[in-house]
XYZ file of C-alpha atoms in Angstrom:
591
model
C 149.513 -96.723 -86.956
C 151.888 -99.523 -86.059
C 154.257 -99.690 -83.113
C 158.053 -99.925 -83.475
C 160.847 -100.822 -81.193
C 164.577 -100.806 -81.975
C 167.189 -101.648 -79.436
C 170.825 -101.338 -80.586
C 174.139 -102.040 -79.239
C 172.988 -104.174 -76.431
C 175.793 -105.614 -73.856
C 173.847 -108.837 -73.749
C 172.835 -111.097 -76.953
C 171.394 -114.130 -75.375
C 167.933 -115.821 -76.312
C 166.765 -114.187 -72.963
C 167.555 -110.593 -74.316
C 165.631 -111.287 -77.448
C 162.669 -112.575 -75.543
C 162.856 -109.545 -73.548
C 162.591 -107.219 -76.502
C 159.793 -109.371 -78.029
C 158.016 -109.053 -74.509
C 158.536 -105.227 -74.576
C 157.137 -105.003 -78.141
C 153.955 -106.756 -77.108
C 153.169 -103.584 -75.359
C 152.861 -101.947 -78.477
C 150.432 -104.829 -80.135
C 147.494 -102.759 -79.657
C 148.879 -100.212 -82.113
C 149.329 -102.989 -84.484
C 147.251 -106.137 -84.068
C 147.440 -107.450 -87.499
C 151.130 -108.931 -87.184
C 154.196 -109.028 -85.579
C 158.036 -109.029 -86.739
C 161.688 -108.996 -85.332
C 164.913 -108.850 -86.953
C 168.246 -109.218 -85.382
C 171.746 -108.490 -86.385
C 174.509 -109.454 -83.783
C 173.370 -106.891 -81.021
C 170.745 -104.804 -82.572
C 167.204 -105.730 -82.724
C 164.350 -104.227 -84.691
C 160.943 -105.202 -83.823
C 157.352 -104.025 -85.471
C 153.809 -104.625 -84.573
C 151.989 -104.131 -87.823
C 148.330 -102.521 -88.450
C 147.663 -103.268 -92.160
C 146.449 -100.419 -93.983
C 148.066 -100.455 -97.608
C 149.146 -103.665 -98.870
C 147.704 -105.786 -96.056
C 148.982 -108.987 -97.780
C 152.359 -108.684 -98.138
C 153.633 -105.539 -96.463
C 154.670 -106.870 -93.192
C 157.651 -105.284 -91.300
C 160.672 -105.031 -90.630
C 161.379 -104.045 -94.319
C 164.444 -104.344 -96.377
C 166.580 -103.464 -99.519
C 166.876 -105.966 -102.374
C 170.013 -107.854 -100.333
C 168.832 -107.357 -96.849
C 171.575 -105.394 -95.933
C 169.203 -102.294 -94.958
C 166.592 -102.975 -92.639
C 163.666 -100.385 -91.494
C 161.081 -100.575 -88.994
C 158.361 -97.815 -89.863
C 155.287 -96.416 -88.078
C 153.279 -94.352 -90.613
C 152.541 -93.589 -94.094
C 154.339 -92.252 -97.127
C 151.673 -90.392 -99.444
C 153.987 -89.771 -102.001
C 155.577 -93.458 -102.325
C 154.833 -93.928 -106.150
C 156.422 -90.614 -107.155
C 159.335 -91.527 -104.993
C 159.400 -95.086 -106.771
C 159.405 -93.666 -109.894
C 162.798 -91.995 -108.582
C 164.118 -95.518 -108.059
C 163.403 -97.264 -111.363
C 166.566 -99.538 -111.137
C 165.551 -100.829 -107.228
C 163.308 -103.903 -107.044
C 160.625 -103.761 -104.526
C 159.602 -106.807 -102.554
C 156.023 -105.589 -101.406
C 153.596 -102.949 -102.174
C 153.951 -101.101 -98.882
C 154.426 -97.547 -99.198
C 157.068 -97.652 -96.410
C 159.340 -99.878 -98.499
C 160.615 -96.788 -100.158
C 162.491 -95.731 -97.162
C 165.127 -98.684 -97.601
C 165.579 -97.761 -101.032
C 165.585 -94.021 -100.640
C 168.488 -94.338 -98.212
C 170.515 -96.694 -100.435
C 170.208 -93.800 -103.304
C 170.737 -90.813 -101.090
C 172.032 -91.718 -97.912
C 170.873 -90.048 -94.645
C 169.572 -86.839 -96.501
C 166.833 -88.395 -97.954
C 164.060 -87.737 -95.054
C 163.018 -84.115 -96.432
C 161.883 -86.042 -99.338
C 159.149 -88.200 -97.565
C 155.598 -86.666 -97.638
C 153.557 -88.427 -95.026
C 153.550 -89.043 -91.284
C 155.962 -91.131 -90.169
C 158.801 -92.271 -87.542
C 161.305 -95.108 -88.179
C 164.407 -96.526 -87.372
C 166.859 -98.194 -90.046
C 169.744 -100.244 -89.759
C 172.706 -100.478 -91.949
C 174.378 -103.839 -91.609
C 177.294 -103.104 -93.709
C 178.745 -100.712 -91.189
C 176.353 -101.125 -88.224
C 175.378 -97.782 -88.530
C 171.775 -96.440 -87.951
C 169.642 -93.519 -88.052
C 165.672 -92.702 -86.651
C 163.588 -89.714 -87.918
C 160.484 -88.477 -86.988
C 157.909 -86.452 -89.132
C 158.143 -82.675 -89.739
C 155.166 -82.034 -86.792
C 155.114 -85.228 -84.816
C 152.155 -86.825 -85.854
C 153.427 -90.333 -85.224
C 155.210 -90.559 -81.688
C 158.357 -91.616 -81.100
C 160.556 -92.085 -77.883
C 164.442 -92.198 -77.417
C 166.218 -93.965 -74.652
C 169.232 -95.203 -73.341
C 170.102 -98.204 -71.635
C 173.176 -98.900 -68.762
C 174.815 -101.375 -70.986
C 175.215 -98.397 -73.811
C 172.482 -99.399 -75.837
C 170.162 -96.879 -77.682
C 166.501 -97.643 -77.518
C 163.894 -96.094 -80.004
C 159.962 -96.960 -79.227
C 156.558 -95.617 -80.603
C 155.314 -95.114 -77.110
C 156.815 -94.811 -73.586
C 155.540 -98.082 -72.004
C 158.111 -100.235 -74.372
C 161.156 -98.830 -73.050
C 160.549 -96.920 -69.794
C 161.509 -99.914 -67.509
C 164.606 -100.996 -69.343
C 166.157 -97.385 -70.085
C 168.018 -95.215 -67.363
C 166.769 -92.024 -69.202
C 164.554 -91.341 -72.055
C 163.016 -88.350 -73.813
C 160.234 -87.596 -76.507
C 162.002 -87.574 -79.942
C 161.807 -83.875 -81.370
C 159.469 -83.834 -84.364
C 161.501 -83.070 -87.983
C 164.684 -84.297 -86.527
C 166.964 -87.208 -87.373
C 169.438 -89.320 -85.106
C 172.465 -90.664 -86.658
C 174.600 -93.009 -85.060
C 177.652 -91.757 -87.426
C 177.477 -88.509 -85.640
C 176.023 -89.421 -82.363
C 173.746 -86.555 -82.340
C 170.019 -85.164 -83.505
C 169.844 -82.347 -86.335
C 166.794 -80.930 -87.383
C 165.779 -82.063 -91.030
C 162.540 -80.053 -91.295
C 163.712 -76.188 -91.791
C 160.298 -74.549 -93.295
C 160.409 -70.701 -93.640
C 158.113 -70.344 -90.841
C 160.082 -71.959 -88.188
C 162.291 -68.717 -87.518
C 158.875 -67.232 -86.786
C 159.831 -63.968 -88.995
C 156.611 -62.204 -90.116
C 155.477 -63.631 -93.484
C 154.026 -60.995 -96.028
C 152.146 -63.396 -98.919
C 148.883 -61.795 -99.528
C 145.961 -63.801 -98.738
C 144.605 -65.836 -101.490
C 141.340 -68.028 -100.760
C 141.407 -70.089 -103.855
C 144.858 -71.319 -102.852
C 144.026 -72.249 -99.353
C 140.952 -74.144 -100.652
C 143.120 -75.865 -103.451
C 145.953 -76.772 -101.062
C 143.472 -78.404 -98.404
C 141.723 -80.328 -101.054
C 144.780 -81.673 -102.245
C 146.179 -82.583 -98.587
C 142.867 -84.437 -97.957
C 142.355 -86.555 -101.026
C 146.242 -87.860 -100.666
C 145.070 -89.402 -97.464
C 142.376 -91.575 -98.789
C 145.142 -93.762 -99.963
C 144.035 -96.947 -98.212
C 143.445 -100.479 -98.750
C 140.801 -100.987 -95.934
C 137.766 -99.444 -94.725
C 137.800 -95.794 -93.223
C 135.825 -92.758 -92.075
C 136.014 -89.066 -91.009
C 135.537 -87.886 -87.355
C 133.078 -85.245 -87.597
C 132.131 -83.277 -84.585
C 130.170 -80.509 -86.465
C 132.804 -77.724 -86.242
C 134.321 -76.114 -89.065
C 137.573 -78.202 -89.249
C 136.286 -81.943 -89.162
C 133.137 -80.439 -91.238
C 135.594 -79.348 -94.004
C 137.723 -82.574 -93.998
C 134.139 -84.514 -94.653
C 132.715 -82.070 -96.851
C 135.891 -82.425 -99.220
C 136.131 -86.187 -98.803
C 132.625 -86.434 -99.791
C 133.343 -84.553 -102.863
C 135.978 -86.547 -104.187
C 135.404 -90.144 -102.673
C 133.983 -91.288 -105.923
C 136.975 -90.682 -108.061
C 139.416 -92.623 -105.608
C 140.244 -96.333 -105.561
C 138.937 -96.866 -102.068
C 135.459 -96.287 -103.518
C 135.995 -98.806 -105.882
C 136.939 -101.242 -103.422
C 134.676 -100.451 -100.384
C 131.991 -98.368 -102.028
C 131.421 -94.357 -102.429
C 129.481 -93.684 -99.454
C 131.335 -91.923 -96.681
C 131.151 -92.770 -92.932
C 131.045 -90.425 -90.432
C 131.440 -90.830 -86.523
C 130.862 -87.938 -83.732
C 130.647 -89.011 -79.899
C 129.179 -86.873 -77.182
C 127.161 -86.881 -74.184
C 123.416 -87.187 -75.146
C 122.018 -83.659 -76.141
C 125.679 -82.389 -76.432
C 126.269 -79.395 -78.802
C 128.691 -81.808 -80.815
C 125.910 -84.396 -81.611
C 123.466 -81.822 -82.925
C 125.936 -79.868 -85.212
C 127.477 -83.415 -86.543
C 124.181 -84.731 -87.457
C 123.223 -81.702 -89.051
C 126.365 -81.781 -91.186
C 126.144 -85.367 -92.016
C 122.543 -84.872 -93.331
C 123.777 -82.313 -95.480
C 126.608 -84.139 -96.813
C 124.415 -87.422 -97.189
C 126.843 -89.327 -95.257
C 126.296 -92.858 -93.105
C 126.688 -91.167 -89.651
C 127.264 -92.990 -86.482
C 126.208 -90.827 -83.440
C 127.885 -92.508 -80.393
C 127.158 -91.493 -76.577
C 128.989 -92.070 -73.494
C 128.069 -91.090 -70.061
C 130.219 -89.011 -67.340
C 130.645 -91.898 -65.729
C 131.813 -94.083 -68.260
C 134.250 -91.685 -68.942
C 135.501 -91.494 -65.423
C 135.821 -95.162 -65.355
C 138.144 -95.142 -68.303
C 140.409 -92.378 -67.127
C 143.071 -94.832 -65.738
C 143.242 -96.783 -69.272
C 143.324 -93.617 -71.025
C 146.150 -91.939 -69.003
C 147.993 -95.482 -69.985
C 147.736 -95.349 -73.200
C 148.527 -91.448 -73.928
C 151.312 -91.159 -71.488
C 150.378 -87.595 -70.376
C 149.072 -86.037 -67.352
C 148.320 -82.850 -69.173
C 144.711 -81.746 -68.042
C 143.343 -80.662 -71.414
C 144.739 -83.712 -73.195
C 143.445 -86.473 -70.938
C 140.031 -84.221 -70.812
C 139.715 -84.579 -74.702
C 141.586 -88.028 -74.869
C 138.866 -89.760 -73.040
C 135.827 -89.634 -75.587
C 137.977 -89.963 -78.413
C 139.615 -93.138 -76.726
C 135.731 -94.491 -76.280
C 134.814 -93.394 -79.813
C 137.651 -95.369 -81.442
C 136.834 -98.636 -79.693
C 133.479 -98.477 -81.312
C 134.718 -97.471 -84.386
C 137.094 -100.322 -84.669
C 134.095 -102.731 -83.623
C 132.459 -101.690 -86.754
C 135.526 -102.757 -89.257
C 136.895 -99.407 -89.798
C 140.758 -99.139 -89.624
C 141.450 -95.786 -90.627
C 139.890 -92.102 -89.847
C 140.428 -88.593 -90.900
C 140.498 -86.004 -88.201
C 140.853 -82.078 -87.940
C 143.562 -81.548 -85.639
C 145.877 -78.442 -86.614
C 143.707 -76.022 -87.992
C 143.809 -74.157 -84.822
C 147.272 -73.712 -84.196
C 147.740 -72.700 -87.726
C 144.988 -70.239 -88.016
C 144.841 -68.523 -84.586
C 141.469 -70.697 -83.771
C 141.366 -70.962 -80.273
C 138.829 -68.244 -78.670
C 142.002 -66.463 -76.740
C 143.273 -65.340 -80.441
C 140.848 -62.439 -79.881
C 142.866 -60.924 -77.629
C 145.965 -61.140 -79.843
C 147.359 -57.451 -79.736
C 149.033 -57.324 -83.354
C 149.934 -59.530 -86.037
C 153.253 -60.007 -84.812
C 152.432 -61.793 -81.596
C 149.455 -63.784 -83.167
C 151.889 -65.001 -85.645
C 154.576 -65.874 -83.265
C 151.982 -67.561 -81.106
C 150.772 -69.675 -83.967
C 154.109 -71.115 -84.479
C 154.673 -71.631 -80.821
C 151.357 -74.005 -81.029
C 152.627 -75.645 -83.993
C 155.999 -76.541 -82.627
C 154.360 -77.994 -79.665
C 151.148 -80.127 -81.143
C 153.522 -83.376 -80.827
C 152.914 -82.660 -77.005
C 149.198 -82.172 -77.221
C 146.737 -82.692 -79.948
C 149.107 -85.079 -82.126
C 149.840 -87.161 -78.994
C 146.135 -87.182 -78.194
C 144.893 -88.038 -81.922
C 147.420 -90.642 -82.347
C 147.321 -92.652 -79.145
C 143.639 -92.372 -78.065
C 142.763 -94.105 -81.602
C 145.942 -96.193 -81.797
C 145.035 -97.718 -78.459
C 142.257 -99.794 -80.707
C 144.423 -100.327 -83.938
C 142.678 -97.313 -85.299
C 145.308 -94.912 -87.554
C 144.182 -91.136 -87.472
C 145.436 -89.052 -90.428
C 145.498 -85.043 -90.024
C 145.266 -83.000 -93.561
C 145.615 -79.889 -91.855
C 149.139 -80.959 -90.795
C 150.008 -81.720 -94.278
C 153.520 -80.193 -95.168
C 152.980 -78.082 -98.108
C 149.238 -76.957 -96.513
C 151.081 -75.644 -93.628
C 153.690 -73.969 -95.974
C 150.974 -72.295 -97.909
C 148.827 -71.463 -94.562
C 152.051 -69.883 -92.622
C 153.137 -67.907 -95.467
C 150.136 -65.769 -94.818
C 150.694 -61.976 -93.690
C 149.394 -62.789 -90.312
C 146.951 -59.764 -90.491
C 144.283 -61.611 -92.467
C 144.147 -64.144 -89.638
C 143.691 -61.201 -86.931
C 140.146 -61.125 -85.210
C 138.410 -57.986 -86.836
C 134.666 -57.567 -85.729
C 134.823 -54.170 -87.624
C 135.567 -56.396 -90.747
C 133.390 -59.331 -90.007
C 136.245 -61.579 -89.199
C 136.076 -64.157 -86.510
C 138.411 -66.831 -85.534
C 139.785 -68.594 -88.506
C 138.276 -66.453 -90.975
C 140.625 -67.192 -93.575
C 139.927 -70.715 -93.893
C 136.192 -70.088 -93.560
C 136.016 -67.728 -96.466
C 138.278 -69.790 -98.410
C 135.316 -72.543 -98.400
C 132.366 -70.073 -98.555
C 131.142 -70.991 -101.995
C 128.002 -69.588 -102.744
C 127.379 -71.571 -105.928
C 128.184 -74.955 -104.739
C 128.205 -74.696 -100.991
C 130.857 -77.035 -98.926
C 128.651 -76.355 -95.796
C 125.797 -74.794 -94.311
C 126.532 -70.878 -93.851
C 125.944 -71.209 -89.963
C 128.077 -74.345 -89.693
C 130.916 -72.782 -91.731
C 130.756 -69.883 -89.459
C 130.177 -71.631 -85.968
C 132.054 -70.405 -82.967
C 135.137 -72.319 -82.096
C 134.749 -75.347 -79.572
C 137.243 -77.397 -77.966
C 136.735 -81.016 -78.401
C 136.602 -81.505 -74.411
C 133.717 -78.884 -74.403
C 131.775 -79.785 -77.444
C 130.993 -83.421 -76.291
C 129.110 -82.106 -73.376
C 130.063 -79.215 -70.781
C 128.970 -81.448 -67.938
C 132.173 -83.681 -69.062
C 134.595 -81.354 -67.694
C 132.454 -80.524 -64.672
C 132.091 -83.652 -64.227
C 135.850 -84.693 -64.031
C 136.414 -81.742 -61.451
C 133.826 -83.038 -59.223
C 135.440 -86.462 -59.392
C 138.817 -85.082 -58.616
C 137.645 -82.993 -55.997
C 136.316 -86.067 -54.342
C 139.722 -87.651 -54.536
C 142.039 -85.113 -53.909
C 142.029 -83.137 -50.361
C 142.918 -79.682 -49.634
C 146.042 -81.128 -47.681
C 147.055 -82.791 -50.651
C 147.231 -79.847 -52.470
C 148.958 -77.585 -50.098
C 151.994 -80.206 -50.194
C 151.797 -80.602 -54.021
C 155.157 -78.557 -54.723
C 156.946 -81.187 -52.305
C 155.411 -84.377 -53.651
C 155.551 -83.171 -57.378
C 158.478 -80.496 -57.558
C 158.365 -80.900 -61.483
C 155.456 -79.358 -63.356
C 153.534 -79.044 -59.828
C 149.916 -79.532 -60.221
C 147.829 -76.711 -59.416
C 144.390 -78.027 -59.180
C 142.878 -81.039 -57.973
C 141.939 -82.327 -61.137
C 145.401 -82.172 -62.341
C 146.692 -83.529 -59.189
C 144.437 -86.558 -59.620
C 145.531 -87.188 -62.960
C 149.291 -87.029 -61.999
C 148.809 -89.761 -59.361
C 147.304 -92.170 -61.864
C 150.305 -91.450 -64.624
C 153.065 -91.784 -61.574
C 151.447 -95.334 -61.023
C 152.125 -96.476 -64.550
C 155.201 -94.150 -65.143
C 157.285 -93.681 -62.036
C 160.729 -92.444 -63.281
C 161.473 -88.812 -63.701
C 162.349 -89.081 -67.241
C 158.655 -89.948 -67.664
C 157.444 -86.649 -66.236
C 159.544 -84.477 -68.101
C 158.154 -85.542 -71.069
C 155.144 -83.873 -70.296
C 155.001 -79.946 -70.743
C 154.150 -77.589 -68.046
C 153.293 -74.009 -67.711
C 150.157 -71.765 -67.384
C 147.440 -72.097 -70.032
C 144.119 -70.411 -70.592
C 141.784 -71.946 -73.395
C 144.645 -73.834 -74.848
C 147.130 -70.917 -74.776
C 150.862 -71.141 -74.219
C 152.395 -69.498 -70.776
C 153.157 -66.388 -73.163
C 149.716 -65.615 -74.567
C 148.351 -65.421 -71.007
C 149.799 -62.068 -70.658
C 147.388 -60.753 -73.419
C 144.782 -60.431 -70.983
C 145.163 -59.833 -67.108
C 141.831 -61.303 -66.414
C 142.924 -64.294 -67.730
C 145.588 -65.024 -65.207
C 142.965 -65.570 -62.422
C 141.266 -68.192 -64.250
C 143.845 -70.546 -65.711
C 142.085 -73.690 -67.392
C 142.384 -74.918 -70.559
C 138.672 -75.136 -71.252
C 137.555 -72.646 -74.067
C 135.046 -71.294 -71.581
C 137.892 -69.700 -69.900
C 138.265 -67.420 -72.455
C 136.422 -64.773 -70.448
C 134.329 -62.338 -72.581
C 134.680 -64.382 -75.978
C 133.054 -67.730 -75.340
C 129.083 -67.717 -75.409
C 128.987 -70.150 -72.761
C 132.070 -68.675 -70.416
C 132.050 -69.652 -66.861
C 129.257 -68.134 -65.107
C 131.052 -67.222 -61.792
C 133.997 -65.434 -63.466
C 132.346 -62.589 -65.393
C 134.807 -60.701 -67.339
C 135.692 -57.547 -65.489
C 134.061 -54.115 -66.695
C 137.373 -52.971 -68.140
C 137.126 -55.779 -70.910
C 137.094 -54.156 -74.410
C 133.349 -54.302 -75.217
C 134.237 -55.490 -78.811
C 135.255 -58.874 -77.260
C 132.274 -59.046 -74.770
C 130.549 -61.429 -76.755
C 131.645 -64.237 -79.491
C 130.542 -63.083 -82.585
C 129.951 -64.126 -86.349
C 130.105 -62.328 -89.440
C 126.946 -61.014 -91.642
C 125.673 -63.245 -94.041
C 123.410 -61.937 -96.859
C 123.004 -58.865 -94.904
C 122.012 -60.180 -91.727
C 123.477 -61.149 -88.335
C 124.433 -64.769 -87.976
C 125.259 -64.933 -84.489
C 124.949 -68.298 -83.353
C 124.511 -69.110 -79.410
C 126.203 -71.506 -77.339
C 123.495 -74.351 -78.193
C 125.487 -74.758 -81.241
C 129.127 -74.225 -80.378
C 132.315 -75.425 -82.628
C 134.204 -78.212 -81.962
C 137.919 -78.593 -81.991
C 137.973 -81.247 -84.608
């Protein structure tokens, strides 16, 4: 990941202003420690902090067209850049960077080229011929982008809030799948897939299509000129990513550069569920596995730094970001600059445990649509910023545009959790990779119960966070919470504690409005809380709050007797005529 900062139409073009923009750009250097660049044209500035993944020797930014009249600063990866270059044969490319294609596509197609890009990106492009500019963000919001406005009439764009929050009167999280054009002065959505309308699809389930689409999504993300690895928690999603990479690594360019032995990484408290499951998967796949440990106290000590980097006070995001933040530092110290991760699968396939209570396929599908649309505020934000804090890039194959289209075109009936048919959460994905002749994963890993990352690293992690917050937030502070924090009022001491830390770094009202709110159970949207009356009594983002579903559900809040006995315990489908029920000693991970 790189860091971009663009300031356009400033009222002051002095050297002091240029120095200020360079100073603000340095706040993003953790994202791109390899090189810094800035281009200024009259009252416009485009700055860049580079993390060199593709073409490390010549791909420094900003990037240009042939005569340097078009300037672009980009954070991201364009996986189909070679295919796009083939359509631009009369253009002369100056570097081997995958992102340079953006400048030439603009020359060729104008503002309407963005949908041609297959990748993750946020960019700002300046056309010096008429001083117009555009900014765009990828379909799902994998790469972060913020937009702000200065009192002098300037427009700002930045990869992270910290580079513009002090100098902008107002700023927002730039919406995913959108483009801003200075010519029209507004935002418009360039990403318009069929599922976005939330109408119910009807395509029949084709397990081979699911498998092939996902394998293509993984393989295209092996585009790198630097060492890489896979974040492996031992849950279904990250294990499938690791399995597919293992199968295809030998045939890739990166294997010729860095060898065909895959490195995998996992973090957890000693004895945690993820560590055990990840080691088993790594042994099965034959990877070079790195098992990393942290203590509850080490995690607590890192909280302020984590909140500064991820720029949110959302409870579940902070819980999961902290171990990811600690793991990323150790991964970078080993010389690895890029990792593949498993975010997005639960949103696409209804993998969170609360989906056990989806009343029908219509509500399930609508909830998956809502979850995907909000990913940029939660898991995408976490995966990007927790890794970028240490100059590490995370790629997420489940959020491939084509794969999402294939998966979201399925009749959602096949995503419904049906014990009578032997279907647990994400059955359509599990079944697609259930290959008896050449297994991708051991059967009990393939059908391991869903576990959120913040749970899987060790249940005492969340319990320790709650104890820490209880020691720092008094009952009287909670009584007055609605007066101190009228927007998104914290309802627990843990949420209150995180809010106080966030406000220390980002005190403006615009900052707090970039964070979503509302009730949630086991990572649900507020709408899905209505699926079970019992959940309203235990609003917690942990998967253990899914009463009557999770194997290790909170002991003090047992599901009432009226809970459907079908959902009283988590289950796994039979394999070879026998039950494969896996107890909480080996729960599933989020990624």
